[in-house]
């Protein structure tokens, strides 16, 4: 039963990833080494006979976990990825909005402008956040990276946005339909390599990964994928409850996304 | 478990977001965190708790208590997974409503029974669009029963009025179920309401469950593969998606509209070499001959029973923006200039033809469309994916169409 639904999700994501590659001139993907963007890379390998045909970008503010850097090097080698590391600056007094918004976005903007990237794959899911649930599969951003969420394009019947204002780009969201638990069921079924931080050590694990400054580990005994799936079936806490940026103000996610945050 | 997509439909303020919010709370799907957040925001805005705020997440949506853009929320009921698609009810946001509702197989139409509300033009317009979008099963939730003292006669009146319209636009009446509810106070959603002893039918969620259980899927045996582009690693290969039927190694096929015949030499489906692939699968097909440079939007079909490409189609349109001469249609990776000749304008709030010569915004029409080049279209009831298109005028979205 689970497999049937996963197959349907996989089919749709592969279709969207192929549309992205075939409909735009120069695409790239964001890779945080988290579960969602790593699953997306696994899907991209399925879409293109085992080879990811676009660069994958890690926006590195220098304060990610050591495990995350190791995982990046390992998988880059194993899957022969064209991994591009963008260094972003961090000031110690920054947190949440300023850090995620300003820092990361500035480095990304520069890279995309310098390289003429017209499509960026971002592995967000609807169930993560009410604002992300409002996204289209293919969503235009203007030259300033802004999201005009009050006037999104029509999107239906396999017709995704292709019309660009000259200097803008599109965000492509192939995982929009997936739930957190779908990701883990898929990781299990497809043996997708995972960042070890998701698994419990000394009674704690990370459920959603950001950098060391704004991510908090949650109490958990889930030491493997089966444990995680069981935990998710019974938890009543939000996935991003360990992420600082969502909590600062009610509409901080809306503001971040409107400004170009992933 | 295959998720059933259910769109909400209906006039603004008739309770679409509130109903989804209430269903999420009653089925204990949504976390206490999110309920508390919605409570806090309701309080900050100085109003009673609004379950709809669980979905309406934009600040403008909450401050104005209106849905601006489509969103989704999933719940499981009696072992079936439903994904509810919330859509805006405002007329000026119909583009967003169409985008959301297009993903649904089932619909829940909200009609408010409150005084001064009732069946509105937008209620009927949404039904007309639901029919065009291919939705076959419909639950009509007659809402706000708590505001009219759970009056049976009012419910019967709305049921009778709407039934005749539903028949008129071609819905099979047997596929529409009417349920009296209160989305706000929760009557007849998960549990039978003690306030409406006169109602002996199913609760809303049970009615949905029955619809989903009894829905049969039409399986079209003809092979159609939508071509997304040329292979990266072969002159003889394409990337595409099987829309219907089955493709096997050794099958003779034809690529249209270019009319090139091939034998299928090799099939890769999502990274694995296979002997056959089926509806829904993404495939790499390797043929015994070169494929054209421009193959995006082409269709691969069985040699026997292949559709005939044409530069002319007859379509039913729903217009979201009045269009001028500079029109193009988009379908399956194709973008084609076209000339749209209106044969008949239809009022979607009655389903009847009217005398106008050009459709205005929010009207429908039957049109003869001349395309700049040949393309593959089929009747939407036969191969839905090949029977529908988007209309643009001066590069702006202007409506949708289906081939009849």
XYZ file of C-alpha atoms in Angstrom:
666
model
C 0.000 0.000 0.000
C 2.742 2.436 0.999
C 4.743 1.518 -2.096
C 1.865 2.454 -4.405
C 1.667 5.972 -2.994
C 5.455 6.376 -2.992
C 5.541 5.311 -6.634
C 2.943 7.962 -7.452
C 4.963 10.628 -5.613
C 8.175 9.479 -7.295
C 6.552 9.557 -10.740
C 5.336 13.101 -10.327
C 8.632 14.395 -8.891
C 10.676 12.792 -11.662
C 8.350 14.361 -14.235
C 8.783 17.833 -12.704
C 12.579 17.480 -12.444
C 12.714 16.491 -16.123
C 10.449 19.390 -17.090
C 12.789 21.719 -15.198
C 15.856 20.449 -17.021
C 14.214 20.385 -20.464
C 12.272 23.615 -20.249
C 14.941 25.922 -18.829
C 18.383 26.722 -20.150
C 20.511 26.595 -17.063
C 19.230 25.068 -13.839
C 20.840 24.292 -10.491
C 19.634 22.780 -7.236
C 20.079 23.698 -3.619
C 21.518 20.937 -1.456
C 21.638 21.380 2.313
C 22.651 17.746 2.871
C 19.314 17.369 4.672
C 16.823 14.566 4.076
C 14.635 16.412 1.560
C 17.259 17.776 -0.799
C 19.176 14.492 -0.637
C 15.991 12.620 -1.558
C 15.534 15.084 -4.432
C 19.030 14.204 -5.718
C 18.122 10.522 -5.549
C 15.034 11.305 -7.677
C 17.138 13.324 -10.138
C 19.408 10.312 -10.577
C 16.320 8.272 -11.466
C 15.181 10.929 -13.916
C 18.481 10.993 -15.820
C 19.878 7.448 -15.863
C 21.939 7.777 -12.711
C 23.652 11.112 -13.376
C 22.501 14.408 -11.877
C 22.818 16.770 -14.875
C 22.975 20.074 -13.004
C 25.169 21.672 -10.323
C 24.124 21.332 -6.695
C 24.731 24.290 -4.436
C 25.584 24.289 -0.761
C 25.362 27.722 0.795
C 27.937 27.365 3.517
C 28.036 29.883 6.325
C 30.850 27.917 7.944
C 28.808 26.864 10.973
C 27.156 23.696 9.711
C 27.731 20.494 11.694
C 30.957 18.513 11.026
C 28.787 15.486 10.125
C 27.088 17.590 7.465
C 30.385 18.532 5.803
C 31.535 14.925 5.874
C 28.284 13.752 4.360
C 28.660 16.346 1.578
C 32.112 15.059 0.639
C 31.065 11.411 0.780
C 27.984 11.728 -1.396
C 29.633 14.105 -3.873
C 32.156 11.375 -4.545
C 29.718 8.461 -4.519
C 27.141 10.062 -6.834
C 29.655 12.046 -8.877
C 27.910 15.336 -8.086
C 28.898 18.741 -9.397
C 28.846 20.272 -5.906
C 29.387 23.998 -5.628
C 30.086 25.496 -2.215
C 29.108 29.129 -1.792
C 30.707 30.721 1.230
C 28.443 33.134 3.016
C 29.597 35.400 5.787
C 28.220 35.200 9.256
C 28.343 37.781 11.974
C 28.049 36.456 15.484
C 25.220 38.794 16.493
C 23.029 37.598 13.634
C 20.363 35.007 14.132
C 17.152 33.792 12.517
C 15.707 36.287 10.100
C 18.889 38.263 9.466
C 21.083 35.196 9.160
C 18.890 33.004 6.976
C 17.491 35.912 5.018
C 20.368 38.208 4.343
C 23.429 36.033 4.543
C 22.381 33.049 2.521
C 20.345 34.942 -0.029
C 23.135 37.389 -0.860
C 25.598 34.609 -1.708
C 22.992 32.776 -3.771
C 21.976 35.902 -5.700
C 25.543 36.587 -6.688
C 26.126 33.038 -7.886
C 22.910 32.904 -9.885
C 23.497 36.254 -11.546
C 27.141 35.456 -12.365
C 26.182 32.099 -13.888
C 22.903 32.984 -15.563
C 20.897 30.398 -13.627
C 17.247 30.594 -14.757
C 15.800 27.760 -12.669
C 16.584 26.695 -9.120
C 15.360 23.402 -7.665
C 14.390 23.798 -4.002
C 13.222 20.786 -2.006
C 10.462 22.303 0.111
C 7.330 20.372 1.096
C 3.793 21.643 1.698
C 3.441 19.994 5.093
C 6.462 21.833 6.536
C 4.821 25.199 6.853
C 1.559 26.948 5.953
C 3.393 29.392 3.710
C 5.223 26.662 1.815
C 1.843 24.982 1.226
C 0.886 27.995 -0.877
C 3.661 27.496 -3.404
C 3.356 26.409 -7.027
C 5.516 23.587 -8.417
C 7.227 26.170 -10.601
C 7.213 29.640 -9.130
C 8.640 32.818 -10.673
C 10.885 35.167 -8.707
C 11.706 38.628 -10.010
C 15.133 40.160 -10.484
C 15.330 41.050 -6.791
C 14.461 37.437 -5.942
C 11.068 38.509 -4.643
C 8.074 36.177 -4.652
C 4.866 37.900 -5.687
C 2.589 35.551 -3.772
C -0.431 37.743 -4.340
C -0.321 37.047 -8.063
C 0.955 33.544 -8.749
C 0.687 32.075 -12.259
C -2.000 29.597 -13.278
C -0.579 26.119 -12.995
C -2.541 23.102 -14.149
C -2.622 20.098 -16.447
C 1.183 19.680 -16.553
C 1.675 23.257 -17.702
C 4.203 24.953 -15.504
C 5.336 28.547 -15.626
C 7.867 29.185 -18.359
C 7.417 32.852 -19.023
C 10.089 34.864 -17.320
C 10.549 38.510 -16.824
C 13.952 39.132 -18.290
C 16.195 38.984 -15.275
C 14.158 36.803 -12.985
C 14.297 33.076 -12.395
C 11.945 30.281 -11.364
C 11.971 28.150 -8.259
C 11.167 24.516 -8.970
C 9.594 22.490 -6.173
C 9.490 18.799 -7.110
C 8.839 17.595 -3.532
C 5.840 19.820 -2.792
C 3.448 16.833 -2.508
C 5.616 14.814 -0.116
C 5.039 14.541 3.629
C 7.816 14.140 6.168
C 6.889 10.493 6.674
C 6.821 9.853 2.892
C 10.435 11.021 2.769
C 11.471 8.516 5.428
C 9.488 5.674 3.850
C 11.194 6.476 0.557
C 14.660 6.749 2.131
C 14.042 3.295 3.571
C 12.690 1.734 0.366
C 15.368 3.232 -1.881
C 18.246 3.106 0.616
C 18.952 6.808 0.123
C 22.124 7.733 2.081
C 21.339 9.966 5.059
C 23.098 12.494 7.230
C 23.819 10.693 10.576
C 22.520 13.667 12.587
C 18.947 12.460 12.002
C 19.555 9.402 14.168
C 19.503 9.457 17.934
C 22.733 9.697 19.894
C 22.704 10.045 23.687
C 18.926 10.417 23.623
C 18.758 13.264 21.106
C 18.331 13.586 17.345
C 17.771 16.316 14.763
C 14.441 16.201 12.986
C 15.036 19.215 10.745
C 18.547 20.394 9.981
C 19.819 23.923 9.793
C 23.153 25.279 10.927
C 24.605 24.859 14.424
C 23.396 28.293 15.567
C 19.676 27.913 15.046
C 18.925 24.176 15.106
C 18.052 22.402 18.321
C 18.140 18.620 18.794
C 14.972 16.963 20.061
C 14.670 14.268 22.711
C 14.384 11.012 20.802
C 15.425 7.403 20.988
C 14.981 6.853 17.229
C 18.253 5.222 16.215
C 17.265 4.018 12.739
C 14.777 4.713 9.952
C 12.123 2.343 11.302
C 12.296 4.076 14.681
C 11.920 7.468 13.001
C 8.856 6.319 11.034
C 7.319 4.982 14.261
C 8.113 8.212 16.077
C 6.500 10.323 13.331
C 3.346 8.231 13.426
C 2.774 9.186 17.051
C 4.321 12.628 17.545
C 2.224 15.740 18.014
C 5.078 18.212 17.640
C 5.803 20.194 14.495
C 8.706 19.101 12.301
C 10.394 22.491 12.413
C 9.926 22.931 16.173
C 13.715 22.816 16.533
C 14.217 25.660 14.059
C 14.662 29.085 15.580
C 13.779 31.227 12.564
C 10.127 30.105 12.400
C 9.442 31.281 15.910
C 10.577 34.867 15.967
C 7.351 36.290 14.659
C 4.139 34.934 13.192
C 4.853 35.939 9.631
C 8.608 35.544 9.512
C 8.416 32.670 7.005
C 6.204 34.730 4.711
C 8.683 37.591 4.862
C 11.674 35.341 4.312
C 10.061 33.645 1.316
C 8.912 36.905 -0.214
C 12.517 38.068 0.009
C 13.861 35.008 -1.690
C 14.668 32.658 1.167
C 14.336 28.977 0.387
C -2.419 3.916 0.130
C -3.299 6.212 -2.753
C -4.240 9.704 -1.652
C -7.587 10.995 -2.942
C -7.527 14.642 -3.933
C -10.624 16.565 -2.904
C -11.147 20.200 -3.810
C -13.379 22.538 -1.893
C -15.639 24.738 -4.025
C -18.098 27.543 -3.443
C -18.749 31.244 -2.990
C -16.500 33.319 -0.724
C -17.383 33.177 2.982
C -19.496 30.060 2.557
C -16.988 28.200 4.750
C -14.400 26.313 2.682
C -11.324 27.016 4.810
C -13.327 26.743 8.036
C -14.551 23.283 6.994
C -11.060 21.973 6.233
C -9.778 23.434 9.507
C -12.640 21.785 11.400
C -12.028 18.403 9.704
C -8.330 18.576 10.624
C -9.213 19.304 14.248
C -11.955 16.651 14.556
C -9.867 13.899 12.997
C -6.955 14.958 15.266
C -4.743 15.402 12.231
C -3.380 18.797 13.026
C -0.914 19.327 15.883
C -1.905 21.251 18.979
C 0.876 23.716 18.045
C -0.947 24.705 14.882
C -4.340 24.921 16.610
C -2.830 27.141 19.288
C -1.221 29.327 16.650
C -4.594 29.771 14.911
C -6.215 30.532 18.281
C -3.598 33.118 19.124
C -3.950 34.817 15.760
C -7.757 34.855 16.037
C -7.367 36.471 19.454
C -4.865 39.051 18.203
C -7.307 39.991 15.477
C -10.040 40.299 18.089
C -12.318 37.604 16.723
C -13.592 34.205 17.874
C -11.441 31.176 17.055
C -11.335 30.651 13.280
C -10.416 27.059 12.272
C -9.728 28.344 8.744
C -6.569 30.082 9.999
C -4.924 26.657 10.197
C -4.816 26.875 6.390
C -4.912 30.566 5.558
C -1.308 31.426 6.367
C -0.641 34.722 4.643
C -0.976 37.748 6.892
C -3.405 39.344 4.423
C -5.512 36.194 4.386
C -5.944 36.257 8.134
C -6.444 39.969 8.531
C -9.119 40.014 5.837
C -10.481 36.520 6.621
C -10.250 35.466 2.983
C -8.287 32.816 1.092
C -6.018 34.381 -1.528
C -4.309 31.349 -2.934
C -4.809 27.616 -3.017
C -3.342 25.356 -0.353
C -3.606 21.734 0.711
C -3.996 19.655 3.845
C -4.048 15.906 4.239
C -5.998 13.683 6.609
C -6.711 9.993 6.969
C -10.238 8.737 7.588
C -11.086 5.061 8.089
C -7.860 4.055 6.386
C -8.335 6.271 3.302
C -6.032 9.251 2.812
C -7.642 12.456 1.544
C -5.814 15.555 0.447
C -8.085 18.589 0.689
C -7.384 21.444 -1.659
C -8.572 24.807 -0.413
C -9.296 27.405 -3.076
C -10.295 31.059 -2.968
C -13.992 31.836 -3.492
C -13.569 35.395 -4.726
C -14.344 35.992 -8.390
C -11.146 37.908 -9.074
C -9.090 34.964 -7.791
C -10.587 32.374 -10.138
C -7.162 31.685 -11.691
C -5.967 30.419 -8.324
C -9.153 28.418 -7.837
C -8.675 26.687 -11.198
C -5.019 25.932 -10.428
C -5.955 24.251 -7.153
C -9.113 22.433 -8.243
C -7.448 20.996 -11.367
C -5.645 18.432 -9.191
C -8.829 16.962 -7.694
C -10.901 13.880 -8.482
C -13.619 14.753 -5.949
C -15.217 17.991 -4.847
C -17.002 19.288 -1.770
C -19.173 22.259 -2.737
C -20.076 24.608 0.096
C -23.418 26.428 -0.010
C -24.296 28.622 2.920
C -27.876 28.240 4.167
C -27.571 31.433 6.221
C -30.074 34.236 5.546
C -29.064 36.421 2.564
C -26.463 33.868 1.429
C -27.662 30.690 -0.369
C -26.850 29.606 -3.935
C -24.811 32.325 -5.656
C -23.488 32.796 -9.201
C -20.040 31.827 -7.978
C -21.470 28.600 -6.495
C -22.693 27.633 -9.953
C -19.592 28.882 -11.744
C -17.439 26.649 -9.573
C -19.700 23.690 -10.423
C -19.441 24.474 -14.128
C -15.641 24.601 -13.807
C -15.577 21.373 -11.780
C -17.329 19.670 -14.678
C -14.772 21.074 -17.157
C -11.893 20.039 -14.903
C -13.159 16.461 -15.052
C -14.436 16.056 -11.474
C -17.033 13.324 -11.417
C -18.109 12.912 -7.787
C -19.537 15.736 -5.786
C -20.594 16.279 -2.173
C -22.758 19.343 -1.636
C -22.283 20.530 1.946
C -25.155 22.822 2.903
C -23.347 24.878 5.525
C -24.158 27.222 8.412
C -27.201 25.139 9.415
C -26.592 26.404 12.974
C -27.479 29.917 11.808
C -30.972 28.891 10.642
C -31.897 26.707 13.622
C -31.088 23.539 11.656
C -34.171 24.064 9.489
C -34.952 21.029 7.320
C -37.015 22.952 4.791
C -34.187 25.330 3.977
C -31.921 22.340 3.352
C -34.526 20.705 1.094
C -34.974 23.949 -0.839
C -31.253 24.298 -1.598
C -31.057 20.607 -2.523
C -33.913 20.911 -5.019
C -32.609 24.132 -6.610
C -29.073 22.932 -7.019
C -30.050 19.448 -8.257
C -31.633 20.848 -11.389
C -28.552 22.967 -12.171
C -26.272 19.991 -11.591
C -28.334 17.976 -14.106
C -28.325 20.848 -16.558
C -24.535 21.063 -16.812
C -24.193 17.354 -17.362
C -23.281 15.940 -13.955
C -24.784 12.562 -13.280
C -27.220 13.326 -10.460
C -26.413 10.016 -8.792
C -22.888 11.336 -8.286
C -23.978 14.231 -6.080
C -24.676 13.766 -2.350
C -26.194 16.534 -0.173
C -25.200 16.836 3.501
C -26.432 19.515 5.961
C -23.527 20.707 8.126
C -22.099 23.435 10.265
C -18.398 23.784 9.535
C -18.023 26.215 12.413
C -19.724 24.191 15.160
C -18.832 20.829 13.639
C -22.278 19.307 12.950
C -22.419 16.232 10.671
C -18.736 16.345 9.793
C -17.223 13.431 11.691
C -20.210 12.509 13.856
C -23.956 12.578 13.292
C -25.345 15.819 14.645
C -27.922 15.617 17.446
C -29.222 18.960 16.169
C -30.533 17.442 12.928
C -32.430 14.285 13.858
C -34.441 14.697 10.636
C -31.329 13.995 8.539
C -30.846 10.264 8.040
C -28.010 10.357 5.481
C -24.250 10.066 5.911
C -21.954 12.490 7.676
C -19.692 14.542 5.414
C -16.635 12.361 5.932
C -18.655 9.154 5.474
C -20.182 10.523 2.262
C -16.676 11.277 1.012
C -15.473 7.854 2.043
C -18.327 6.242 0.060
C -17.552 8.344 -3.023
C -13.883 7.413 -2.888
C -14.648 3.742 -2.347
C -17.080 3.523 -5.241
C -15.102 5.611 -7.747
C -14.052 3.538 -10.703
C -11.068 4.611 -12.733
C -11.327 4.519 -16.490
C -8.406 2.659 -17.972
C -7.692 3.565 -21.564
C -5.795 0.691 -23.245
C -4.403 2.809 -26.128
C -0.732 3.767 -25.840
C 0.108 7.452 -25.534
C 3.522 8.694 -24.431
C 3.990 12.423 -23.957
C 7.459 13.409 -25.189
C 9.256 15.927 -22.936
C 12.472 16.075 -24.947
C 15.336 14.316 -26.687
C 17.614 11.971 -24.780
C 20.920 13.483 -23.638
C 22.946 10.409 -24.575
C 21.351 9.100 -27.790
C 20.277 10.363 -31.213
C 17.520 7.746 -31.248
C 16.023 8.364 -27.840
C 13.335 10.426 -26.158
C 12.377 11.218 -22.563
C 8.687 11.164 -21.778
C 5.808 9.985 -19.684
C 3.336 7.186 -20.398
C -0.120 8.778 -20.249
C -2.100 5.608 -20.908
C -1.699 2.093 -22.252
C 1.470 0.033 -22.174
C 4.719 0.316 -24.119
C 6.778 -2.835 -24.708
C 10.152 -3.568 -26.227
C 9.545 -4.559 -29.860
C 6.306 -2.555 -30.245
C 5.809 -0.587 -33.475
C 4.982 3.014 -32.636
C 4.489 6.321 -34.385
C 5.685 9.737 -33.176
C 3.181 12.514 -33.918
C 2.668 15.087 -35.341
C 5.925 14.417 -37.241
C 4.599 10.965 -38.308
C 7.792 8.950 -37.888
C 7.478 5.219 -37.367
C 9.815 3.294 -35.098
C 10.322 0.020 -33.301
C 10.962 0.371 -29.555
C 14.433 -1.083 -28.918
C 14.937 -0.330 -25.247
C 12.967 1.084 -22.319
C 14.427 2.639 -19.190
C 11.854 3.493 -16.548
C 13.080 5.675 -13.705
C 16.621 4.457 -13.959
C 15.924 0.767 -14.523
C 15.959 -1.137 -17.788
C 12.542 -2.787 -18.265
C 10.601 -4.775 -20.875
C 7.420 -2.704 -20.546
C 6.133 0.469 -18.918
C 2.656 1.663 -17.961
C 0.475 4.722 -17.367
C 2.209 7.135 -14.986
C 5.751 5.869 -15.611
C 8.490 8.248 -16.726
C 10.446 6.568 -19.498
C 13.464 6.826 -21.764
C 12.557 5.159 -25.053
C 15.264 4.092 -27.483
C 14.082 3.646 -31.096
C 15.593 2.042 -34.192
C 16.032 5.406 -35.891
C 16.900 9.049 -35.339
C 14.385 11.345 -33.703
C 13.703 14.911 -34.838
C 15.426 17.868 -33.185
C 12.141 19.416 -32.075
C 10.271 16.649 -30.302
C 9.086 18.426 -27.172
C 5.281 18.118 -26.974
C 5.088 15.263 -29.479
C 3.111 12.096 -28.721
C 4.190 8.487 -29.259
C 1.241 6.148 -29.974
C 0.564 2.601 -31.199
C 0.789 2.399 -34.976
C -2.766 1.144 -35.040
C -5.362 3.488 -33.611
C -3.044 6.505 -33.491
C -4.753 9.913 -33.295
C -4.677 12.256 -36.301
C -2.716 15.468 -35.755
C -4.678 18.542 -36.715
C -4.273 22.295 -36.882
C -7.872 22.845 -35.869
C -9.735 21.934 -32.681
C -13.219 22.460 -31.289
C -13.059 23.370 -27.646
C -15.136 24.484 -24.706
C -13.527 27.504 -23.044
C -13.822 29.171 -19.674
C -12.607 32.736 -19.903
C -10.811 34.402 -17.000
C -9.727 37.480 -18.921
C -11.318 38.941 -22.036
C -9.020 38.146 -24.940
C -8.104 39.939 -28.140
C -6.595 38.682 -31.393
C -3.132 37.978 -29.993
C -3.797 34.568 -28.475
C -1.810 31.405 -27.926
C -2.527 28.080 -26.304
C -0.278 26.008 -24.076
C -0.598 22.269 -23.777
C 1.885 19.573 -22.753
C 5.041 21.529 -23.509
C 3.658 23.055 -26.710
C 3.083 26.761 -27.105
C 1.184 27.635 -30.255
C -0.202 30.857 -31.673
C -3.835 30.468 -32.608
C -6.933 32.187 -33.878
C -10.011 31.655 -31.732
C -13.376 31.812 -33.514
C -16.227 31.891 -31.029
C -19.212 29.800 -32.122
C -21.355 30.221 -29.048
C -21.130 32.040 -25.744
C -22.366 30.153 -22.665
C -23.477 31.538 -19.315
C -21.829 29.222 -16.764
C -24.360 30.175 -14.089
C -27.161 28.597 -16.129
C -25.314 26.323 -18.536
C -27.318 27.887 -21.378
C -26.176 29.623 -24.571
C -26.511 33.399 -24.726
C -26.539 35.776 -27.672
C -23.256 37.646 -27.104
C -20.626 37.355 -29.831
C -17.589 37.372 -27.525
C -17.225 35.883 -24.062
C -16.537 38.281 -21.213
C -14.513 37.469 -18.135
C -16.100 34.555 -16.205
C -18.149 33.393 -19.192
C -17.757 30.204 -21.180
C -17.850 29.487 -24.910
C -17.657 26.907 -27.638
C -14.894 27.849 -30.061
C -13.196 26.739 -33.234
C -9.472 27.186 -32.763
C -7.033 27.397 -35.706
C -3.477 26.534 -34.654
C -0.286 27.792 -36.320
C 0.854 24.181 -36.799
C -0.386 20.628 -36.460
C -0.503 19.104 -32.985
C -1.958 16.071 -31.261
C -5.229 16.650 -29.448
C -7.882 14.136 -28.482
C -11.276 14.395 -26.837
C -10.808 15.133 -23.146
C -13.084 12.284 -22.115
C -10.919 9.825 -24.078
C -7.391 10.961 -23.138
C -7.769 13.785 -20.587
C -4.112 14.876 -20.783
C -4.360 15.384 -24.547
C -7.755 17.051 -24.441
C -7.048 20.204 -22.485
C -5.152 23.440 -22.861
C -4.498 26.881 -21.367
C -5.320 30.072 -23.258
C -3.099 33.167 -23.132
C -3.834 36.585 -24.547
C -1.033 39.165 -24.820
C 1.097 36.754 -22.760
C -1.347 36.755 -19.877
C -3.375 33.790 -18.711
C -6.872 34.200 -20.149
C -8.645 30.896 -19.567
C -8.782 27.141 -19.976
C -10.202 24.859 -22.622
C -11.139 21.229 -23.187
C -11.543 19.415 -26.485
C -15.085 18.160 -26.988
